[in-house]
Every structure is written in C-alpha cells, then in structure tokens.
mmCIF file of C-alpha atoms in Angstrom:
data_model
loop_
_atom_site.group_PDB
_atom_site.id
_atom_site.type_symbol
_atom_site.label_atom_id
_atom_site.label_comp_id
_atom_site.label_asym_id
_atom_site.label_seq_id
_atom_site.Cartn_x
_atom_site.Cartn_y
_atom_site.Cartn_z
ATOM 1 C CA UNK A 1 4.113 9.771 28.178
ATOM 2 C CA UNK A 2 4.678 6.112 28.412
ATOM 3 C CA UNK A 3 6.264 4.546 25.067
ATOM 4 C CA UNK A 4 3.078 2.488 24.730
ATOM 5 C CA UNK A 5 1.096 6.003 23.688
ATOM 6 C CA UNK A 6 4.042 7.358 22.065
ATOM 7 C CA UNK A 7 2.901 8.602 18.639
ATOM 8 C CA UNK A 8 5.790 7.186 17.168
ATOM 9 C CA UNK A 9 4.515 3.171 18.090
ATOM 10 C CA UNK A 10 1.229 4.168 16.735
ATOM 11 C CA UNK A 11 2.765 5.679 13.626
ATOM 12 C CA UNK A 12 4.643 1.982 13.318
ATOM 13 C CA UNK A 13 1.406 0.030 14.070
ATOM 14 C CA UNK A 14 -0.475 1.895 11.382
ATOM 15 C CA UNK A 15 2.060 1.376 9.068
ATOM 16 C CA UNK A 16 2.573 -2.222 9.964
ATOM 17 C CA UNK A 17 -1.093 -3.021 10.065
ATOM 18 C CA UNK A 18 -2.078 -1.755 6.595
ATOM 19 C CA UNK A 19 -0.377 -3.728 4.130
ATOM 20 C CA UNK A 20 -1.359 -6.951 4.785
ATOM 21 C CA UNK A 21 -5.119 -6.124 4.666
ATOM 22 C CA UNK A 22 -4.625 -4.312 1.527
ATOM 23 C CA UNK A 23 -2.627 -7.150 -0.117
ATOM 24 C CA UNK A 24 -5.250 -9.685 1.290
ATOM 25 C CA UNK A 25 -8.246 -7.156 -0.156
ATOM 26 C CA UNK A 26 -6.818 -7.080 -3.964
ATOM 27 C CA UNK A 27 -5.665 -10.713 -4.034
ATOM 28 C CA UNK A 28 -9.166 -11.387 -2.854
ATOM 29 C CA UNK A 29 -11.160 -9.629 -5.511
ATOM 30 C CA UNK A 30 -8.370 -11.133 -8.030
ATOM 31 C CA UNK A 31 -9.179 -14.356 -7.079
ATOM 32 C CA UNK A 32 -12.716 -14.019 -7.041
ATOM 33 C CA UNK A 33 -12.528 -12.366 -10.425
ATOM 34 C CA UNK A 34 -10.848 -15.636 -11.577
ATOM 35 C CA UNK A 35 -13.226 -17.592 -10.334
ATOM 36 C CA UNK A 36 -15.590 -16.068 -12.240
ATOM 37 C CA UNK A 37 -14.197 -16.328 -15.639
ATOM 38 C CA UNK A 38 -12.789 -20.358 -14.583
ATOM 39 C CA UNK A 39 -14.960 -22.755 -16.645
ATOM 40 C CA UNK A 40 -13.762 -25.736 -13.994
ATOM 41 C CA UNK A 41 -16.438 -26.052 -11.283
ATOM 42 C CA UNK A 42 -13.741 -27.476 -9.055
ATOM 43 C CA UNK A 43 -11.355 -24.525 -9.588
ATOM 44 C CA UNK A 44 -13.852 -21.689 -9.614
ATOM 45 C CA UNK A 45 -14.996 -23.070 -6.286
ATOM 46 C CA UNK A 46 -11.264 -23.143 -4.806
ATOM 47 C CA UNK A 47 -10.928 -19.513 -6.184
ATOM 48 C CA UNK A 48 -14.265 -18.445 -4.393
ATOM 49 C CA UNK A 49 -12.981 -20.004 -1.279
ATOM 50 C CA UNK A 50 -9.827 -18.396 -1.119
ATOM 51 C CA UNK A 51 -11.426 -14.905 -2.082
ATOM 52 C CA UNK A 52 -13.376 -15.520 0.836
ATOM 53 C CA UNK A 53 -10.882 -16.331 2.967
ATOM 54 C CA UNK A 54 -8.828 -13.232 1.886
ATOM 55 C CA UNK A 55 -11.792 -10.989 2.633
ATOM 56 C CA UNK A 56 -12.621 -11.861 5.898
ATOM 57 C CA UNK A 57 -8.983 -12.020 7.012
ATOM 58 C CA UNK A 58 -8.238 -8.618 5.335
ATOM 59 C CA UNK A 59 -11.416 -7.033 7.210
ATOM 60 C CA UNK A 60 -10.242 -8.399 10.591
ATOM 61 C CA UNK A 61 -7.015 -7.203 9.971
ATOM 62 C CA UNK A 62 -7.908 -3.660 8.798
ATOM 63 C CA UNK A 63 -9.290 -3.116 12.570
ATOM 64 C CA UNK A 64 -5.656 -2.134 13.928
ATOM 65 C CA UNK A 65 -5.056 0.024 11.186
ATOM 66 C CA UNK A 66 -8.160 2.232 11.537
ATOM 67 C CA UNK A 67 -7.874 2.289 15.113
ATOM 68 C CA UNK A 68 -4.068 3.298 15.106
ATOM 69 C CA UNK A 69 -5.335 5.897 12.247
ATOM 70 C CA UNK A 70 -7.901 7.363 14.393
ATOM 71 C CA UNK A 71 -5.520 7.841 17.083
ATOM 72 C CA UNK A 72 -2.876 9.558 14.729
ATOM 73 C CA UNK A 73 -5.416 11.847 13.455
ATOM 74 C CA UNK A 74 -6.392 12.730 16.521
ATOM 75 C CA UNK A 75 -9.914 10.999 16.106
ATOM 76 C CA UNK A 76 -10.634 13.469 13.539
ATOM 77 C CA UNK A 77 -12.338 12.032 10.325
ATOM 78 C CA UNK A 78 -11.082 14.420 7.492
ATOM 79 C CA UNK A 79 -8.122 16.954 8.096
ATOM 80 C CA UNK A 80 -6.558 18.854 5.676
ATOM 81 C CA UNK A 81 -4.229 18.030 2.691
ATOM 82 C CA UNK A 82 -3.059 14.670 2.423
ATOM 83 C CA UNK A 83 -5.106 13.368 5.322
ATOM 84 C CA UNK A 84 -8.381 15.169 3.677
ATOM 85 C CA UNK A 85 -7.810 12.794 0.573
ATOM 86 C CA UNK A 86 -6.558 9.912 2.273
ATOM 87 C CA UNK A 87 -9.824 10.055 4.290
ATOM 88 C CA UNK A 88 -11.826 10.318 1.207
ATOM 89 C CA UNK A 89 -10.583 7.163 -0.200
ATOM 90 C CA UNK A 90 -10.324 4.989 3.493
ATOM 91 C CA UNK A 91 -13.740 5.347 4.844
ATOM 92 C CA UNK A 92 -15.552 4.174 1.756
ATOM 93 C CA UNK A 93 -12.833 1.527 1.383
ATOM 94 C CA UNK A 94 -13.746 0.437 5.082
ATOM 95 C CA UNK A 95 -17.551 0.541 4.744
ATOM 96 C CA UNK A 96 -17.336 -1.625 1.435
ATOM 97 C CA UNK A 97 -14.989 -4.093 3.046
ATOM 98 C CA UNK A 98 -17.444 -4.777 5.652
ATOM 99 C CA UNK A 99 -20.286 -4.801 3.551
ATOM 100 C CA UNK A 100 -18.495 -6.941 1.174
ATOM 101 C CA UNK A 101 -17.457 -9.578 3.933
ATOM 102 C CA UNK A 102 -21.232 -9.463 5.479
ATOM 103 C CA UNK A 103 -22.481 -10.204 1.607
ATOM 104 C CA UNK A 104 -20.134 -12.906 1.641
ATOM 105 C CA UNK A 105 -21.036 -14.354 5.143
ATOM 106 C CA UNK A 106 -24.729 -14.444 4.251
ATOM 107 C CA UNK A 107 -24.407 -15.805 0.692
ATOM 108 C CA UNK A 108 -21.938 -18.253 1.004
ATOM 109 C CA UNK A 109 -21.935 -20.603 -1.712
ATOM 110 C CA UNK A 110 -25.499 -19.814 -2.781
ATOM 111 C CA UNK A 111 -24.287 -17.135 -5.082
ATOM 112 C CA UNK A 112 -25.908 -16.553 -8.405
ATOM 113 C CA UNK A 113 -23.895 -15.375 -11.338
ATOM 114 C CA UNK A 114 -25.398 -11.879 -11.890
ATOM 115 C CA UNK A 115 -25.019 -11.710 -7.916
ATOM 116 C CA UNK A 116 -21.501 -12.440 -8.093
ATOM 117 C CA UNK A 117 -20.603 -9.704 -10.914
ATOM 118 C CA UNK A 118 -22.576 -7.015 -8.748
ATOM 119 C CA UNK A 119 -20.520 -8.633 -5.888
ATOM 120 C CA UNK A 120 -16.980 -8.338 -8.191
ATOM 121 C CA UNK A 121 -17.909 -4.822 -9.183
ATOM 122 C CA UNK A 122 -17.922 -3.551 -5.634
ATOM 123 C CA UNK A 123 -14.851 -5.783 -4.824
ATOM 124 C CA UNK A 124 -12.910 -3.767 -7.504
ATOM 125 C CA UNK A 125 -13.984 -0.690 -6.370
ATOM 126 C CA UNK A 126 -12.815 -1.395 -2.980
ATOM 127 C CA UNK A 127 -9.400 -2.413 -4.537
ATOM 128 C CA UNK A 128 -9.108 0.857 -6.421
ATOM 129 C CA UNK A 129 -10.159 3.010 -3.492
ATOM 130 C CA UNK A 130 -7.498 1.239 -1.339
ATOM 131 C CA UNK A 131 -4.947 1.762 -3.663
ATOM 132 C CA UNK A 132 -5.743 5.589 -3.584
ATOM 133 C CA UNK A 133 -6.068 5.320 -0.062
ATOM 134 C CA UNK A 134 -2.560 3.857 0.265
ATOM 135 C CA UNK A 135 -1.292 6.551 -2.291
ATOM 136 C CA UNK A 136 -2.264 9.073 -0.100
ATOM 137 C CA UNK A 137 -1.276 7.583 3.258
ATOM 138 C CA UNK A 138 2.409 7.200 1.319
ATOM 139 C CA UNK A 139 1.905 11.145 0.763
ATOM 140 C CA UNK A 140 1.269 11.978 4.608
ATOM 141 C CA UNK A 141 4.446 9.758 5.748
ATOM 142 C CA UNK A 142 6.612 10.800 3.147
ATOM 143 C CA UNK A 143 5.475 14.015 1.560
ATOM 144 C CA UNK A 144 5.544 14.912 -1.995
ATOM 145 C CA UNK A 145 8.821 14.312 -3.635
#
C-alpha cells in the first residue's frame, strides 16, 4: 500500500478538513443572524455578504471532509456505534449546507425578511447538526472518556 492511500493519511485529511468548514458554517449563521437584527442598512448588508462568503467557502471546504470520511468508513453510509450517530448528523448537515448555498446563490440580495427568517432557521439547524456531528466524530477518534 502506498503512503498516499494509507488509512493514517485519510484520518489526518479528514480531521484537518473538517474544522474550518464547521467554523465557517457556524460563523456564517451568526453573521446572517446579526444582519437580521441590525438596523443600519450598510452594516446589515456587510453581515449578509460575510455570511454568504463563509457559507460558500464552508460548503466547498466540506467536500474533502466528506470524501475522506467516506474513504475511512469504507464507503459505508451508516455504520454502528459512534459512526452511526456521526452519520445521523453529518448527512442532514451536508444536505442543508448544499441547499442553503444554492438558496443564497439564487436569491442573492433579493431576500425578503420572512424568507431570511426561514433561511436563518435552517442555518441555525445546520449549525446545531454540525456541532452534534463534530461531537460524534470526536467520539469515534477519542472514544468515551
């Protein structure tokens, strides 16, 4: 087996590629949330632009995490124990991330306040789900203390 395909390399890639997209997703939701409550138009727009950029970057950044995770799981979606719970939260999160990115790309600056509220509900749901996925990912790696 070549070093490029060694499980160790995939573990390192998966661990290294998950944290930045998670952080971007969380901060994107917070930024858009702040944009929802801020009264100044200029500041509101800046928060929404920052949220959009972080969402797109996080979505693109999650692709190596998903690929390396699938390689580590031997292309099995599901599993048992901590892997099962990790996947229970990962796949809805991944779907939400892609869906939210598509939504934001289509809507751009033509968002309504009710539409933005609905978007925020799903963005914060994705933030909760990715946090749970991260917890179970840590359990896979570190095990129960």
